[in-house]
Coordinates of C-alpha atoms and ligand atoms in Angstrom, one line a residue:
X22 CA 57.6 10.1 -181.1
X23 CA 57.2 8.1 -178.3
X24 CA 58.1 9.8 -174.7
X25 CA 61.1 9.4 -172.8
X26 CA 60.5 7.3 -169.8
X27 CA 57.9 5.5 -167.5
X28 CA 54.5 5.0 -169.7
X29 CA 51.6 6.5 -170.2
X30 CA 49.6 8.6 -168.4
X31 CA 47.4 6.9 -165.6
X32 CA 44.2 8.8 -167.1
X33 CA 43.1 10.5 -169.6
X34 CA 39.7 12.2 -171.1
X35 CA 40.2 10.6 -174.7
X36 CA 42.5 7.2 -175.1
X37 CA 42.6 6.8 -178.8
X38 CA 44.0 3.0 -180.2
X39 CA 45.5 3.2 -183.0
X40 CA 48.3 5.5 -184.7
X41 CA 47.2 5.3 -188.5
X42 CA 45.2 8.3 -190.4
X43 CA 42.4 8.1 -188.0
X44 CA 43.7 8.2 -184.9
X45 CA 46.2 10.7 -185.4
X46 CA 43.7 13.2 -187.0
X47 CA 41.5 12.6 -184.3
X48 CA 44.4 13.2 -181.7
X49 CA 45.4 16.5 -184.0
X50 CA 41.4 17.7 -184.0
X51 CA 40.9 17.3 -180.6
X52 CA 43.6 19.2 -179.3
X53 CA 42.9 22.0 -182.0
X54 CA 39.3 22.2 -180.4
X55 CA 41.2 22.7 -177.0
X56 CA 41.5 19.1 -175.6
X57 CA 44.8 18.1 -174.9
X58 CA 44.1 15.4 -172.0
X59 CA 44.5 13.0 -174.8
X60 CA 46.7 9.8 -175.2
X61 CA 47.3 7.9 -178.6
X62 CA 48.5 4.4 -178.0
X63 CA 50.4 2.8 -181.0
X64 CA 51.6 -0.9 -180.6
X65 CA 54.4 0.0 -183.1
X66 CA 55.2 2.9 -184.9
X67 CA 52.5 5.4 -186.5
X68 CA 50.9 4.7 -189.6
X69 CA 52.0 0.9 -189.4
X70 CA 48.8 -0.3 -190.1
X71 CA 47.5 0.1 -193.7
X72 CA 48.0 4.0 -193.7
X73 CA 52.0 4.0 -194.8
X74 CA 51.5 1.7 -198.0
X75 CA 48.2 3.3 -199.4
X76 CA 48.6 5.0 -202.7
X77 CA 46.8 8.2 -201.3
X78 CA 44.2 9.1 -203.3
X79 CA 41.8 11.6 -202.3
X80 CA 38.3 12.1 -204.2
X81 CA 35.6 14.7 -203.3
X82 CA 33.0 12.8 -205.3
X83 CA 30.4 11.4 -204.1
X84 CA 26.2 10.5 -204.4
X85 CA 25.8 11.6 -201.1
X86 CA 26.2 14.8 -200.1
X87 CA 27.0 14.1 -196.9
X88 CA 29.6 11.9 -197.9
X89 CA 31.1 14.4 -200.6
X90 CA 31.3 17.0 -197.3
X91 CA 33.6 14.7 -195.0
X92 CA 35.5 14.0 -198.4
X93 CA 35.7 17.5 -198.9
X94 CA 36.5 18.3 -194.9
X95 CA 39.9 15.6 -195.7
X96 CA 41.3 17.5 -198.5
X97 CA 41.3 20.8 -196.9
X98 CA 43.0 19.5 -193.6
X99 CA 45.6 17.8 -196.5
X100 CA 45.2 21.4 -197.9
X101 CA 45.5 23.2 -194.6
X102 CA 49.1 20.9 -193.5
X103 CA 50.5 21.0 -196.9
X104 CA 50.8 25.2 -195.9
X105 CA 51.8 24.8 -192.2
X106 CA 54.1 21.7 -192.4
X107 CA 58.0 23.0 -192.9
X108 CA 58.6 20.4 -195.4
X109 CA 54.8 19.7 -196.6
X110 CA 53.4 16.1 -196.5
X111 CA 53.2 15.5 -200.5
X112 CA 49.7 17.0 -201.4
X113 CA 49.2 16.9 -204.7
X114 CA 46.1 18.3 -205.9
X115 CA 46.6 17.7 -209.3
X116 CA 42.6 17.6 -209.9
X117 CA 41.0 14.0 -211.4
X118 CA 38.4 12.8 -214.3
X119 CA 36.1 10.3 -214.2
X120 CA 35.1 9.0 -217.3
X121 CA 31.5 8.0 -218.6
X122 CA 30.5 5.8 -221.6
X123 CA 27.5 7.1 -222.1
X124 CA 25.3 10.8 -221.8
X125 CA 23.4 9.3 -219.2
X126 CA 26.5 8.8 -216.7
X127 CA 27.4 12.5 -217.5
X128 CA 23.9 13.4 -216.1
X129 CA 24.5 11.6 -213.3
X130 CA 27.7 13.0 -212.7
X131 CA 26.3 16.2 -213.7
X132 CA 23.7 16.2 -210.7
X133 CA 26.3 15.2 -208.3
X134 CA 28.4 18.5 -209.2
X135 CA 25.0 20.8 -209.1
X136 CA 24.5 19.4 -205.4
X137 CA 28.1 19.7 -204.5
X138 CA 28.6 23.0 -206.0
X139 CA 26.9 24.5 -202.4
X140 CA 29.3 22.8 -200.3
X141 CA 32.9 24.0 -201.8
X142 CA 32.8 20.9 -204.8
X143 CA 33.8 22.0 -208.2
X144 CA 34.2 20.6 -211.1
X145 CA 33.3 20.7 -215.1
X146 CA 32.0 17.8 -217.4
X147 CA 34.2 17.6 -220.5
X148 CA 33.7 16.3 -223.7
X149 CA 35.7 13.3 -224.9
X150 CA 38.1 15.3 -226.9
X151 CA 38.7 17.8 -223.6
X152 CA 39.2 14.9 -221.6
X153 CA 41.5 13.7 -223.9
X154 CA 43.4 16.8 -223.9
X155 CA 43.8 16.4 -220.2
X156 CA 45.2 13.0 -220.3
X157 CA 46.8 12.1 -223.6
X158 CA 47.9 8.7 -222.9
X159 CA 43.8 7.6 -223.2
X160 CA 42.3 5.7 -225.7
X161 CA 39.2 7.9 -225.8
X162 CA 36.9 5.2 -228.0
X163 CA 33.3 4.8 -225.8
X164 CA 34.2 7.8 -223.4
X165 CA 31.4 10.1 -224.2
X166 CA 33.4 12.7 -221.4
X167 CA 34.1 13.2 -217.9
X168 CA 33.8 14.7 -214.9
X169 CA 36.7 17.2 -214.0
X170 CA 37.1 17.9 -210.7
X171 CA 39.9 19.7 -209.9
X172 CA 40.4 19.5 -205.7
X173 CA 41.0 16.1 -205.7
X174 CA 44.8 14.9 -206.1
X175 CA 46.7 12.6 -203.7
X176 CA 48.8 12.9 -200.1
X177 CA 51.4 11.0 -199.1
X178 CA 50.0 9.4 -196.1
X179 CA 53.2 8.5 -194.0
X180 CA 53.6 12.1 -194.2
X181 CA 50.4 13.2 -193.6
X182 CA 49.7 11.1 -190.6
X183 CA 53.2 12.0 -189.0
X184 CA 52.3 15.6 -189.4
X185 CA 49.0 15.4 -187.4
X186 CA 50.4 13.5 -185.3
X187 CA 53.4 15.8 -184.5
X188 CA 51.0 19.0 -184.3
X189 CA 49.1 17.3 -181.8
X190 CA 52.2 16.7 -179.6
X191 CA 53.3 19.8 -180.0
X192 CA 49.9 20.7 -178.3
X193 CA 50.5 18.6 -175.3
X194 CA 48.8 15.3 -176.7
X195 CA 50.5 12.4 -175.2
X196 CA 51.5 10.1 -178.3
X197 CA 52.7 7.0 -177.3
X198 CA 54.3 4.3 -179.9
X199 CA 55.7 1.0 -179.1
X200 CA 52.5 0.8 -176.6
X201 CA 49.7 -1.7 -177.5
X202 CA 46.6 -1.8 -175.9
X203 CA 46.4 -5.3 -174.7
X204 CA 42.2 -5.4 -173.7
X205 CA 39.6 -2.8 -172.6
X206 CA 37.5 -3.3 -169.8
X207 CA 34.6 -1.4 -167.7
X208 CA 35.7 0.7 -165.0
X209 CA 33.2 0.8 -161.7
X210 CA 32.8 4.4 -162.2
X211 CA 31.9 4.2 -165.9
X212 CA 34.7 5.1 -167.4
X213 CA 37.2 2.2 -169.4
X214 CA 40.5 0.9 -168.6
X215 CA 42.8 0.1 -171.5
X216 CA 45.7 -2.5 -170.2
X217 CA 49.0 -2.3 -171.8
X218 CA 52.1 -3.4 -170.6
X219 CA 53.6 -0.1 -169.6
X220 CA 50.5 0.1 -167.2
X221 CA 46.9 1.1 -167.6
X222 CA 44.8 4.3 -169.1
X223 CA 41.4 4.7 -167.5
X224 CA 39.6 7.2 -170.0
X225 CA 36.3 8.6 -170.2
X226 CA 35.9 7.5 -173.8
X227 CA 38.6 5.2 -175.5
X228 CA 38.2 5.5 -179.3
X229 CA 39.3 2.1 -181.3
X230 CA 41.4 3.4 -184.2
X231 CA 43.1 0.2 -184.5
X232 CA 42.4 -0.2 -188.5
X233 CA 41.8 -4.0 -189.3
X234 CA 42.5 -4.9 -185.8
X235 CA 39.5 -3.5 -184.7
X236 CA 37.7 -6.7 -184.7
X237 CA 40.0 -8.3 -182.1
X238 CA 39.2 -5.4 -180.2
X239 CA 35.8 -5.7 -180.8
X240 CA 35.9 -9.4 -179.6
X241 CA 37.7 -8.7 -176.3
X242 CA 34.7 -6.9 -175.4
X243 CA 32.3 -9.7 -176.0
X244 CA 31.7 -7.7 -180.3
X245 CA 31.2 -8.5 -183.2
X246 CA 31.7 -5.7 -185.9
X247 CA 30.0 -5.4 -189.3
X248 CA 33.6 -5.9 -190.7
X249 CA 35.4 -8.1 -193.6
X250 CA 39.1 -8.1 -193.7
X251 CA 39.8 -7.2 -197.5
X252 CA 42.4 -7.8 -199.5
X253 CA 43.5 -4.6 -202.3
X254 CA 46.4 -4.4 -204.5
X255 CA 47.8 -1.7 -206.6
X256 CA 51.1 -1.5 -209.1
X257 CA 53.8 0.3 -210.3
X258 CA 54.8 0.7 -213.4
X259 CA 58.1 1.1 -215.0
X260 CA 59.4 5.1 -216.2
X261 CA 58.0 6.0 -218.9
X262 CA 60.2 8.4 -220.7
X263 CA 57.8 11.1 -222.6
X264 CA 55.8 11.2 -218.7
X265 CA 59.2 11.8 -217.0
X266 CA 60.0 14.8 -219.5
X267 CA 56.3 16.9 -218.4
X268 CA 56.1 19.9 -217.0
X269 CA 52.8 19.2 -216.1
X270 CA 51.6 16.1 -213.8
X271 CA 48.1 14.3 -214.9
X272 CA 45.1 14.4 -213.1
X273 CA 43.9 11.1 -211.4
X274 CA 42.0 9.6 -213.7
X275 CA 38.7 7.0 -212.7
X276 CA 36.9 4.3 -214.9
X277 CA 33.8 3.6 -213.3
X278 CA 33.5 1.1 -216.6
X279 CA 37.1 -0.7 -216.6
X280 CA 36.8 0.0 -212.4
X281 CA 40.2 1.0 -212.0
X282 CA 42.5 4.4 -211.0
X283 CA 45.2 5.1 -212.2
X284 CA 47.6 8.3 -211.3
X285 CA 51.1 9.5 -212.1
X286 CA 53.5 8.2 -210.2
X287 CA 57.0 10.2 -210.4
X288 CA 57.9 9.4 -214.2
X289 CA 55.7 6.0 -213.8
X290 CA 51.9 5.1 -213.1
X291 CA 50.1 3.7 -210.6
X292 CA 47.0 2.0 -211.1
X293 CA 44.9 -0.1 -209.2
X294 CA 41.8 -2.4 -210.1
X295 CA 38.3 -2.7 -207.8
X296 CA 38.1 -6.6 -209.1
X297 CA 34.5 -8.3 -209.6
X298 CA 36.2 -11.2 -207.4
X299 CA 37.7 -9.5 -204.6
X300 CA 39.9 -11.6 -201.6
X301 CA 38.6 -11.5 -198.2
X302 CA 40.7 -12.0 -195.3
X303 CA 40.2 -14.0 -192.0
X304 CA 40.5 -12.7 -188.3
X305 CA 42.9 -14.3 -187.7
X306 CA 45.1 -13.8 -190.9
X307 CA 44.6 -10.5 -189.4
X308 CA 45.1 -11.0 -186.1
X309 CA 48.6 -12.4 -186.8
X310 CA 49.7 -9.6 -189.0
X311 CA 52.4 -7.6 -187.7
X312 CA 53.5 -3.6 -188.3
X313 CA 54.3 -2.9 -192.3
X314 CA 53.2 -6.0 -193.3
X315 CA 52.4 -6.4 -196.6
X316 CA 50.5 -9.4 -198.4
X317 CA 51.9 -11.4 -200.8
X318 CA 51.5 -9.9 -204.0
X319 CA 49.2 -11.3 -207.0
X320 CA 50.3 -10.2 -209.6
X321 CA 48.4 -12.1 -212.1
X322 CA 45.1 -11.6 -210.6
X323 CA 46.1 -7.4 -210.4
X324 CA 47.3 -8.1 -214.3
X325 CA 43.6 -9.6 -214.7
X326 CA 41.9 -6.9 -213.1
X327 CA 43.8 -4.4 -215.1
X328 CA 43.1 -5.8 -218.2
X329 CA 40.4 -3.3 -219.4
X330 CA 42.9 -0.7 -217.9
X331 CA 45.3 -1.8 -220.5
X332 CA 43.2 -1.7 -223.3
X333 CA 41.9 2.2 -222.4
X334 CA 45.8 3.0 -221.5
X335 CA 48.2 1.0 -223.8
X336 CA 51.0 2.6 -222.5
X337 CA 49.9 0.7 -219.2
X338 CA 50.5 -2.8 -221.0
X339 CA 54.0 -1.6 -222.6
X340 CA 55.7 0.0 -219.5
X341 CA 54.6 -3.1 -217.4
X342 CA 53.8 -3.6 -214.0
X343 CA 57.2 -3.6 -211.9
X344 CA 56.1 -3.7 -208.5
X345 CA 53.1 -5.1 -207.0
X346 CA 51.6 -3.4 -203.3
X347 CA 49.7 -5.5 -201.6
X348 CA 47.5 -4.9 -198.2
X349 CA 44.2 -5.4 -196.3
X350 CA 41.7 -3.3 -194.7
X351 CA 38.4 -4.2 -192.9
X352 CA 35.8 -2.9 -194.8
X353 CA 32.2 -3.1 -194.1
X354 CA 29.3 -4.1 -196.2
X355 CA 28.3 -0.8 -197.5
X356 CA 31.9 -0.5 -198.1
X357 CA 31.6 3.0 -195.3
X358 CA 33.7 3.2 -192.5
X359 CA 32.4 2.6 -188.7
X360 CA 32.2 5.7 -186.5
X361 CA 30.4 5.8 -182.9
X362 CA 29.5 3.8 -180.0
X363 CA 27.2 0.5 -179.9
X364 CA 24.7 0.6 -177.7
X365 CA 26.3 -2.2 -176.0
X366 CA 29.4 -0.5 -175.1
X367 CA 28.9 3.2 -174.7
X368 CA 31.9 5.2 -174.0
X369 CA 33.5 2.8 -176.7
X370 CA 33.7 4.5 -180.0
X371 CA 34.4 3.1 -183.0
X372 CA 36.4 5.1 -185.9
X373 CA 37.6 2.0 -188.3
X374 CA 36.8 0.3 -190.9
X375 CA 37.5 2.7 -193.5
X376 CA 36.9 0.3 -196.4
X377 CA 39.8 1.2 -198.5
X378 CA 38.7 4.8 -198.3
X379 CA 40.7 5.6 -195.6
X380 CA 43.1 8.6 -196.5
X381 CA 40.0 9.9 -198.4
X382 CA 37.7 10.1 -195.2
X383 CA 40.1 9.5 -192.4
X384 CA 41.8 13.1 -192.3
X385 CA 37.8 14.5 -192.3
X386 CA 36.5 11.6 -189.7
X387 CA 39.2 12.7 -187.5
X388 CA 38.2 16.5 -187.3
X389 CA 34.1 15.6 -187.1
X390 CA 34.8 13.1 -184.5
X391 CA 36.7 15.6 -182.2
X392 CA 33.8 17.6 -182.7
X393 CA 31.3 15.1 -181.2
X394 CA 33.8 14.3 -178.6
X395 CA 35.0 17.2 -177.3
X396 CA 33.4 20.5 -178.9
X397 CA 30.3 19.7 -177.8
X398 CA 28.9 19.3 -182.0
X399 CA 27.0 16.3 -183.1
X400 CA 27.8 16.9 -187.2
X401 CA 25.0 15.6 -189.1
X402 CA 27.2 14.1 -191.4
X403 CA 28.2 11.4 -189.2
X404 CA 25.2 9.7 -189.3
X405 CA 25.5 8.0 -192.5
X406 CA 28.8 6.1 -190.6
X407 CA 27.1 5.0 -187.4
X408 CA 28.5 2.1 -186.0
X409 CA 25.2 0.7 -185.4
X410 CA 23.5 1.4 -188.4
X411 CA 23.6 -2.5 -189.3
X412 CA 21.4 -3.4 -186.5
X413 CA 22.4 -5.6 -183.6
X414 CA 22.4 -8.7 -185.0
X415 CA 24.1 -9.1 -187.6
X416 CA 24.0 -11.8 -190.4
X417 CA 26.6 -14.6 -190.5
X418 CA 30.3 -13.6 -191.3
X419 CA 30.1 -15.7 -194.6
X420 CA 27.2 -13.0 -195.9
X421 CA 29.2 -10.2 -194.7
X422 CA 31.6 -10.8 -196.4
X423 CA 29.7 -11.7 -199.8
X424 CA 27.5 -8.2 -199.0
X425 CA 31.6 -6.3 -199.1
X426 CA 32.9 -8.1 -201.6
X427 CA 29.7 -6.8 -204.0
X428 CA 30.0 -3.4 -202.7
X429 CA 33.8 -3.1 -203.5
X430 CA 33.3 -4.9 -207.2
X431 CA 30.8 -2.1 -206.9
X432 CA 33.0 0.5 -205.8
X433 CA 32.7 3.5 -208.8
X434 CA 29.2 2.9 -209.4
X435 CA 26.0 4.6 -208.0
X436 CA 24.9 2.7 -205.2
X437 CA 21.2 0.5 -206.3
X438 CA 18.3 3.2 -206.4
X439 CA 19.6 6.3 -206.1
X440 CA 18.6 8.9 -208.1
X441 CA 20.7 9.9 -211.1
X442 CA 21.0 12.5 -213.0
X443 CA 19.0 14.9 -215.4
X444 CA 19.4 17.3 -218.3
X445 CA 22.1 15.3 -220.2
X446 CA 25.0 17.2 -222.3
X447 CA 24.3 20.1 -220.5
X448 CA 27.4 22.5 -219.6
X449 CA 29.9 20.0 -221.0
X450 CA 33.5 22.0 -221.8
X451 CA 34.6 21.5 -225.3
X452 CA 38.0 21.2 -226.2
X453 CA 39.8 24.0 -226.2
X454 CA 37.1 26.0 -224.0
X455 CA 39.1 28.0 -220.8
X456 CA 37.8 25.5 -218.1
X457 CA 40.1 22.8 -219.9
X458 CA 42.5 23.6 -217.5
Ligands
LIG523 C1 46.9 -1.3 -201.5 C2 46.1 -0.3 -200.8 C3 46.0 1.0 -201.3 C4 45.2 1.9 -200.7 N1 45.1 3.2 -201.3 C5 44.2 4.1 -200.7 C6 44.0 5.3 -201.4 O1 44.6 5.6 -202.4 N2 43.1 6.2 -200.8 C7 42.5 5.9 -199.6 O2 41.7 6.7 -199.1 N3 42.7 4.7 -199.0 C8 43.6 3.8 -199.5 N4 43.7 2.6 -198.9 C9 43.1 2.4 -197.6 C10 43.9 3.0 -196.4 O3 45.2 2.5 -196.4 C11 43.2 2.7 -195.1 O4 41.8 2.8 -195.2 C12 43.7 3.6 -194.0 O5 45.1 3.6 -194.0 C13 43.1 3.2 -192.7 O6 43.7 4.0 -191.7 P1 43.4 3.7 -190.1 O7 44.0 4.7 -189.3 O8 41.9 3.4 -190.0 O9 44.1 2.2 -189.9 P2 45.6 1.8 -190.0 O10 46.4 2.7 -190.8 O11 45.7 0.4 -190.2 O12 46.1 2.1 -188.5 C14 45.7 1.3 -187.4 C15 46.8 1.4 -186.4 O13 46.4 0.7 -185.2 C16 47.5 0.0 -184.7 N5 47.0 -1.0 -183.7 C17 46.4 -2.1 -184.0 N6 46.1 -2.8 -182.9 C18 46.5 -2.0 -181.9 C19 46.5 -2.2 -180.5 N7 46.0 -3.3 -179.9 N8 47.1 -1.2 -179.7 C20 47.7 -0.2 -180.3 N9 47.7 0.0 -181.6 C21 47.2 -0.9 -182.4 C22 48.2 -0.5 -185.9 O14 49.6 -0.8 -185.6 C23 48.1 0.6 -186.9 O15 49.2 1.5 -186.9 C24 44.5 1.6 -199.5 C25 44.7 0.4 -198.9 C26 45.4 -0.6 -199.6 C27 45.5 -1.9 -199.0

């Protein structure tokens, strides 16, 4: 990907930092909306970062309906590529349930839907024995049902990212990989310089897509961002012979109780846990982390956090976990990724800190950013992800990091004080009903 000779371009309207999901969506959206005096600097290969080891899960659900529309905008761009790539990028949409204990987390689920239902989301609460029907392998005792929500699936992300970033190419975007951006600084005219060592970018607007590195960024700039470092790790189980010999792949499935996923994985599972004691990671752990760099694995605290897994998927504990993934992503205290300038440093924007989220939102980000930056649209949506919206001064790292590391135990639950839902055991599908799927 990365061009022949000499380096990159001297200028450039857009420099975008950063070849993971965000960047190269970005980099893909903007030249779709016409803009092709764009550069994407990678200091190693794309998707390097966090993107190429992420299990690729995409939901659509969400309490906020602005949320659940950037979430919905990813899946059709996964959608949209799946069609145009030759070979596809492995998008899966093999649909998802998300289990609730009790009638009242069906309402609640049940309002999300209704709200969703205007903006493209669909789904279908099932009873406990439909759910069951959908996914076999559950021990159904305390579900009450689900919600069944059949856009969602998974992408492969290498794949994804590497298609974006190849249509935007093809468009005249100049992606440049073994490039690092070495330290931004204000041009006298207004615009910014990015150093690197095959010479300098002066751009108009330099976006920082640069993932968990953002915060070195951030600090050559005289920044602080609103950012943990945190640790997540998901496993691999072993084949499991009756899942290898479907026809028909399960849908994700989601236990906001247990907090874990778990999907199919080939003729295996993967599952991961959102822990009550999650592992933050310093700066400069970061900092010192090179391309495909994976943590060391835990695999007794992931055997920990999966423990309620086991017990609602016994097949989980039998087949055993034979592989452990585990990375880090900066993620941000309400656990929502960092998109826009601060005030401090206009022309800078910020498109990071995706929170774990990022194959979810980054796809979506990318194609509502390039509308703020080059189509001349400020989406509403974006709001909710200002990069300012913690204020400017921001509390001490150490409560940072305690303020992320409650939001991701947190992760599948409604956030504190929003409304739920109404009208329990409304509209739930029995088993054996059509919408069963
Ligand atoms: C175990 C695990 C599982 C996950 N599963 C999911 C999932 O199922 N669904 C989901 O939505 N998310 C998931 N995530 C999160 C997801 O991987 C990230 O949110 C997403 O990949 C972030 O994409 P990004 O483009 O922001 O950053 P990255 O992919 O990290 O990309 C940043 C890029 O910037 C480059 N870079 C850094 N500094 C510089 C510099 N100075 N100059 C030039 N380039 C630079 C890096 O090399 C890197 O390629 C998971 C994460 C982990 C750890």
């Amino acid at each position: 990907m990365t061009s022949a000779t000499g380096g990159p371009p001297a200028e450039a309207r857009v420099a975008i930092v950063g070849g993971g999901m965000a960047g190269c969506s970005l980099a893909h959206h903007c030249a779709r909306l016409g803009c092709t005096d764009v550069v994407l600097l990678e200091r190693d290969q794309l998707t390097s970062g966090a993107t190429w080891h992420a299990a690729g899960l995409c939901t659509q659900f969400n309490w906020d309906p602005g949320i659940t529309e950037i979430l919905l905008r990813s899946t059709a761009v996964y959608r949209d590529l799946e069609d145009a790539a030759a070979s596809g990028i492995g998008w899966r949409p093999v649909g998802s349930l998300r289990l609730a204990a009790e009638p009242a987390q069906l309402a609640e689920f049940e309002a999300v839907l209704e709200r969703g239902r205007g903006q493209g989301l669909q789904g279908t609460l099932l009873d406990r024995d439909a759910t069951q029907a959908l996914w076999p392998w559950l021990e159904a005792d305390g579900v009450v049902g689900s919600a069944h929500i059949p856009g969602e699936g998974y992408v492969d992300p290498a794949r994804a990212a590497g298609a974006l970033a190849a249509a935007a190419r093809e468009a005249g975007v100049r992606v440049w990989t073994g490039v690092e951006a070495q330290g931004v600084t204000a041009a006298p005219d207004g615009r910014w310089r990015v150093a690197t060592e095959r010479g300098t970018v002066t751009a108009e607007t330099v976006v920082m897509a640069a993932g968990a590195w953002s915060g070195g960024l951030a600090s050559q700039l005289g920044l602080r961002l609103p950012v943990v470092g945190m640790e997540h790790q998901h496993g691999l189980t072993a084949a499991v012979a009756e899942l290898g010999r479907s026809a028909t792949e399960l849908p994700v499935l989601r236990d906001p109780q247990a907090s874990f996923y778990i999907r199919q994985d080939q003729a295996g599972f993967l599952c991961g846990p959102f822990e009550d004691d999650p592992v933050t990671v310093g700066e400069s752990e970061i900092a010192h982390s090179g391309p495909f760099q994976l943590r060391r694995p835990d695999p007794e605290r992931l055997a920990r956090g999966l423990a309620a897994a086991c017990r609602r998927i016994p097949v989980l504990d039998r087949a055993g976990i034979r592989s452990v993934v585990a990375g880090v992503d900066g993620y941000t205290p309400d656990g929502l990724p960092l998109v826009g300038e601060l005030p401090q440093a206009p022309g800078v924007v910020w498109c990071t800190a995706f929170s774990l989220f990022g194959i979810a939102f980054g796809a979506g980000v990318g194609a509502l950013l390039a509308e703020r930056l080059v189509g001349g649209i400020e989406p509403p949506v974006l709001a909710a992800l200002a990069a300012d919206r913690f204020g400017r001064d921001l509390p001490a790292d150490v409560e940072l990091a305690a303020r992320a590391r409650r939001t991701y135990a947190a992760e599948y639950r409604p956030p504190a004080g929003r409304p739920v839902g109404r009208r329990a055991g409304t509209a739930v599908v029995r088993a054996g009903d059509d919408d069963t799927g």
